[in-house]
CSV table of C-alpha atoms in Angstrom, one decimal:
chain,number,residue,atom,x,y,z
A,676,UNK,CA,19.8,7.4,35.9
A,677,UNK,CA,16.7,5.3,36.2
A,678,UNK,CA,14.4,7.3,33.6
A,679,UNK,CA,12.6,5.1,31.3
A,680,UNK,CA,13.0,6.1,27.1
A,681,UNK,CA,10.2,5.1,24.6
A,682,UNK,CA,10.8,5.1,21.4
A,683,UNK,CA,8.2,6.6,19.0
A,684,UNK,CA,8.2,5.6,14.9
A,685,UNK,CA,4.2,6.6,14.3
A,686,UNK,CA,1.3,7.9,15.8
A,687,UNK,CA,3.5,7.6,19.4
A,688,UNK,CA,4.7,10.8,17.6
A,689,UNK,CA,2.1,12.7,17.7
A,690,UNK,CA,-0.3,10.9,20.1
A,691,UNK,CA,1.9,9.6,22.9
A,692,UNK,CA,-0.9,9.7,25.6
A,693,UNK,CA,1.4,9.6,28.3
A,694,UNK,CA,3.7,12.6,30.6
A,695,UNK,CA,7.0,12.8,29.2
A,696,UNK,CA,10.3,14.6,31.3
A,697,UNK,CA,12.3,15.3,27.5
A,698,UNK,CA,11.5,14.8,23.9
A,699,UNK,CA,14.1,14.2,21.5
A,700,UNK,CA,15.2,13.0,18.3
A,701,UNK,CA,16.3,9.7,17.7
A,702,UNK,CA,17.5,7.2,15.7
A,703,UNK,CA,16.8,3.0,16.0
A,704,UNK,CA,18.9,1.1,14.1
A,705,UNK,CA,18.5,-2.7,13.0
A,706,UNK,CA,14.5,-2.0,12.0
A,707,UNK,CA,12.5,0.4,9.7
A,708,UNK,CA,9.6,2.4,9.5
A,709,UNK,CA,6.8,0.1,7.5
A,710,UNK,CA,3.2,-0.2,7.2
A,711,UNK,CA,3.6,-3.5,7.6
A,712,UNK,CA,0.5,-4.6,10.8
A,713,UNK,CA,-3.2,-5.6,9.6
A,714,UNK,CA,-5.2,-3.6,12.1
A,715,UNK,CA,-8.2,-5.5,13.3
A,716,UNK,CA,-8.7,-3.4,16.6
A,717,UNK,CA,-7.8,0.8,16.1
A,718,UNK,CA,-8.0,1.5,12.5
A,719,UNK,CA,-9.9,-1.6,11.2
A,720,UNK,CA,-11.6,-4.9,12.2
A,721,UNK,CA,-11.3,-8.2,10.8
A,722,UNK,CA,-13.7,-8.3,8.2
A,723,UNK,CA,-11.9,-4.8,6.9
A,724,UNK,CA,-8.2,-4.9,8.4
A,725,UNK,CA,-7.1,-1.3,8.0
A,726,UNK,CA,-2.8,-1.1,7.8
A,727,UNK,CA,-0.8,0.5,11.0
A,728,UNK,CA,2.8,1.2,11.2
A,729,UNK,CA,5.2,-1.7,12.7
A,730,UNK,CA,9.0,-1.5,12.7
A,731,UNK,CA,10.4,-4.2,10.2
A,732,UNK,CA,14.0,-5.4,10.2
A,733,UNK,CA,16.5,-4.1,8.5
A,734,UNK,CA,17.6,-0.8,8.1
A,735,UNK,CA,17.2,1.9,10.6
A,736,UNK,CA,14.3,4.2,11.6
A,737,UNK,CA,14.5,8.0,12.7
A,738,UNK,CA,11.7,9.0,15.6
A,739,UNK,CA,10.9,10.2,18.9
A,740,UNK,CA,12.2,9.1,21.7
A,741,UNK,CA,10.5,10.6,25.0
A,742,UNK,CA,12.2,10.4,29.0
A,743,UNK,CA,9.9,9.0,31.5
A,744,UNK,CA,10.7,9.9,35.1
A,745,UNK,CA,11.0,7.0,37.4
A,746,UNK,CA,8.0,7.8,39.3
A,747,UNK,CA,6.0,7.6,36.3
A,748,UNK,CA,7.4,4.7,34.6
A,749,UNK,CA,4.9,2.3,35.6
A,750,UNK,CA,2.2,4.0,34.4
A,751,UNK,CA,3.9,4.9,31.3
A,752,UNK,CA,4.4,0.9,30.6
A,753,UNK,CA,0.7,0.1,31.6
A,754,UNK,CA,-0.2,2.8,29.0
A,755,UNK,CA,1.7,1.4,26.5
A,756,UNK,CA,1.6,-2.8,26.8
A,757,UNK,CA,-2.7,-1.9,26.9
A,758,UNK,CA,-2.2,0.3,23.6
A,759,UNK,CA,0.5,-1.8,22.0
A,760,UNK,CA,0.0,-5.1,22.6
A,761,UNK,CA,-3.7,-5.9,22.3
A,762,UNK,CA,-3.5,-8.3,19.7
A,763,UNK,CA,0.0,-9.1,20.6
A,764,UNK,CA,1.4,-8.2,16.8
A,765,UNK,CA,3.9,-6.0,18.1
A,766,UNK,CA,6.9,-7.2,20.9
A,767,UNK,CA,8.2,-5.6,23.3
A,768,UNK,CA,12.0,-4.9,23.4
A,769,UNK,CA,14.4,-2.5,24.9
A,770,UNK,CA,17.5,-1.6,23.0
A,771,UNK,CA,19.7,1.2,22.3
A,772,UNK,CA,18.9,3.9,20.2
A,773,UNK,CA,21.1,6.9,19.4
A,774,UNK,CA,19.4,10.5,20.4
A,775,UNK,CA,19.8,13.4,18.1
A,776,UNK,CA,22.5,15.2,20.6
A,777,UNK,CA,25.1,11.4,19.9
A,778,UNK,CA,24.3,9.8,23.1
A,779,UNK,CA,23.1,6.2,23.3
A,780,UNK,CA,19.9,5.5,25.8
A,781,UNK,CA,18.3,1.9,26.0
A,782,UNK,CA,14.4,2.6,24.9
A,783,UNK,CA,11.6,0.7,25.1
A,784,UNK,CA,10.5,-0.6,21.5
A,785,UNK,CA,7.4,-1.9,20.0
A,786,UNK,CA,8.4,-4.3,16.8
A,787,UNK,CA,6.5,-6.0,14.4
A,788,UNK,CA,6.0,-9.8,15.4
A,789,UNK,CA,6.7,-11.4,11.5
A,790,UNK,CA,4.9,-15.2,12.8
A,791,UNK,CA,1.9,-13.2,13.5
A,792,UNK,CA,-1.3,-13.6,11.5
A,793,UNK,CA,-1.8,-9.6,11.4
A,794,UNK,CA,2.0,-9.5,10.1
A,795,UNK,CA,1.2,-7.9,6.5
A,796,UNK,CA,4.8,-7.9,5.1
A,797,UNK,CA,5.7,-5.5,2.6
A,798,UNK,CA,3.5,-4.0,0.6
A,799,UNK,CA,3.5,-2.3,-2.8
A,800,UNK,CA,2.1,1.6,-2.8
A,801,UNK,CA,-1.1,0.7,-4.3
A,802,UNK,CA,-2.1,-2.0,-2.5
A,803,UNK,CA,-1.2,-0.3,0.7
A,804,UNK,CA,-3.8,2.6,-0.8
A,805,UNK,CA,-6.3,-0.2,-1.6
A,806,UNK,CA,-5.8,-1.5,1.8
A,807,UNK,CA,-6.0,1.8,3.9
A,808,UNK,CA,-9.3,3.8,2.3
A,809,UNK,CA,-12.2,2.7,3.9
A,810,UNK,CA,-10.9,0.7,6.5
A,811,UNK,CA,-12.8,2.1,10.3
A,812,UNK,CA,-11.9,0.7,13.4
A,813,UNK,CA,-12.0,1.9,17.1
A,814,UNK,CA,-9.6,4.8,16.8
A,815,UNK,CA,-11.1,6.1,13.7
A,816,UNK,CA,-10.5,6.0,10.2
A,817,UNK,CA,-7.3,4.5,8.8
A,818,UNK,CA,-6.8,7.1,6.4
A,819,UNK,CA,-6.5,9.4,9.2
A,820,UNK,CA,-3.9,7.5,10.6
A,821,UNK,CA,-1.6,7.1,7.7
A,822,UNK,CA,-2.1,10.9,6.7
A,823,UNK,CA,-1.3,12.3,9.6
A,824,UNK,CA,1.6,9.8,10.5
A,825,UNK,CA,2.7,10.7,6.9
A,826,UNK,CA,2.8,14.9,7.8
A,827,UNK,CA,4.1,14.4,11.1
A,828,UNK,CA,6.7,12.5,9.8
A,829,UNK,CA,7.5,15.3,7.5
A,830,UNK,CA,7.3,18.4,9.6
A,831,UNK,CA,10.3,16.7,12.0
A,832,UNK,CA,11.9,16.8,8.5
A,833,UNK,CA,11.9,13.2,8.3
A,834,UNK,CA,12.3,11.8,4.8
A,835,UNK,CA,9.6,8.7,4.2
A,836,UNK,CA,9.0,8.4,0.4
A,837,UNK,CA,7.6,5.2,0.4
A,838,UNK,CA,5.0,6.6,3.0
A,839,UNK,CA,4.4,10.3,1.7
A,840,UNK,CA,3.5,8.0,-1.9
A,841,UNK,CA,1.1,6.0,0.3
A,842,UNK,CA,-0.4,9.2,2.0
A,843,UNK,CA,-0.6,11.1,-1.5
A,844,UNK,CA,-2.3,8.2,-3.4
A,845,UNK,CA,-5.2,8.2,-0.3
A,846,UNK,CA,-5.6,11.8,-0.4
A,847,UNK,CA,-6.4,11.2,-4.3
A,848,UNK,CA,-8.2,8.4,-4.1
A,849,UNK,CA,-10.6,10.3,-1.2
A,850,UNK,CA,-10.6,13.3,-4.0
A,851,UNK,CA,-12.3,10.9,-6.5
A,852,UNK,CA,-14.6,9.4,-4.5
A,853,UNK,CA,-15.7,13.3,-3.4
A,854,UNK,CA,-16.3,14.1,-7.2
């Protein structure tokens, strides 16, 4: 089978941006879900470097994973190196990942580069809060971002506390500055 797999941990989730043959669970092992990127470009610049998703080492990570027919695969990968690797924080890799039914499938994976300067590490829930509210870049805010990542995440039953801490504390903190 010559289909292309992409593997989805974030807004890939819920924004792909590109036709897909099959959409299925999956699971990555080897790397985790983290908020873990400065975002100069999409959801922050660099005077105010919002936070985007990156997948870390360690652990494993469960997403989307979407089949690309062969005769759209190069579009699909000139989609994603122009949305992905603008600032060349994330690499490129294909692995396997395990989709929901048990069967393995290399996919196309976007990790978190650690020698990069926009490589923000890990990060404790309130100063990923602090980090996140009021940071605007190209794609919008970053809160959006993180919320919706946050309740996507969730409604594929998905269990991120770490990240539903992060969403609730920036949903509180918007609350606040409302009053």
């Amino acid at each position: 089978m010559n289909d292309l797999w992409v593997f989805g941990y974030a807004s890939l989730m819920w924004k792909p941006g590109f036709d897909y043959a099959e959409k299925t669970r999956a699971r990555l092992s080897g790397y985790h879900r983290a908020l873990c990127i400065h975002s100069w470009e999409h959801r922050g610049t660099r005077q105010r470097p919002g936070l985007v998703m990156g997948l870390d080492r360690g652990g494993s990570c469960v997403g989307l994973a979407f089949r690309i027919l062969p005769e759209n695969k190069q579009d699909v990968m000139t989609y994603l190196r122009a949305r992905e690797l603008i600032t060349k924080v994330y690499k490129e890799r294909i692995g396997p990942i395990t989709l929901d039914c048990g069967t393995r499938v290399n996919a196309v994976t976007y990790v978190a580069d650690r020698a990069h300067e926009q490589y923000a590490g890990r990060m404790d829930i309130s100063d990923a809060i602090a980090q996140v509210c009021g940071a605007v870049g190209d794609a919008g805010p970053n809160e959006d971002y993180v919320i919706n990542t946050a309740e996507h995440i969730k409604s594929l039953g998905i269990n991120d506390p770490w990240l539903a801490s992060v969403s609730k504390g920036i949903k509180e903190f918007s609350r606040l500055k409302d009053v």
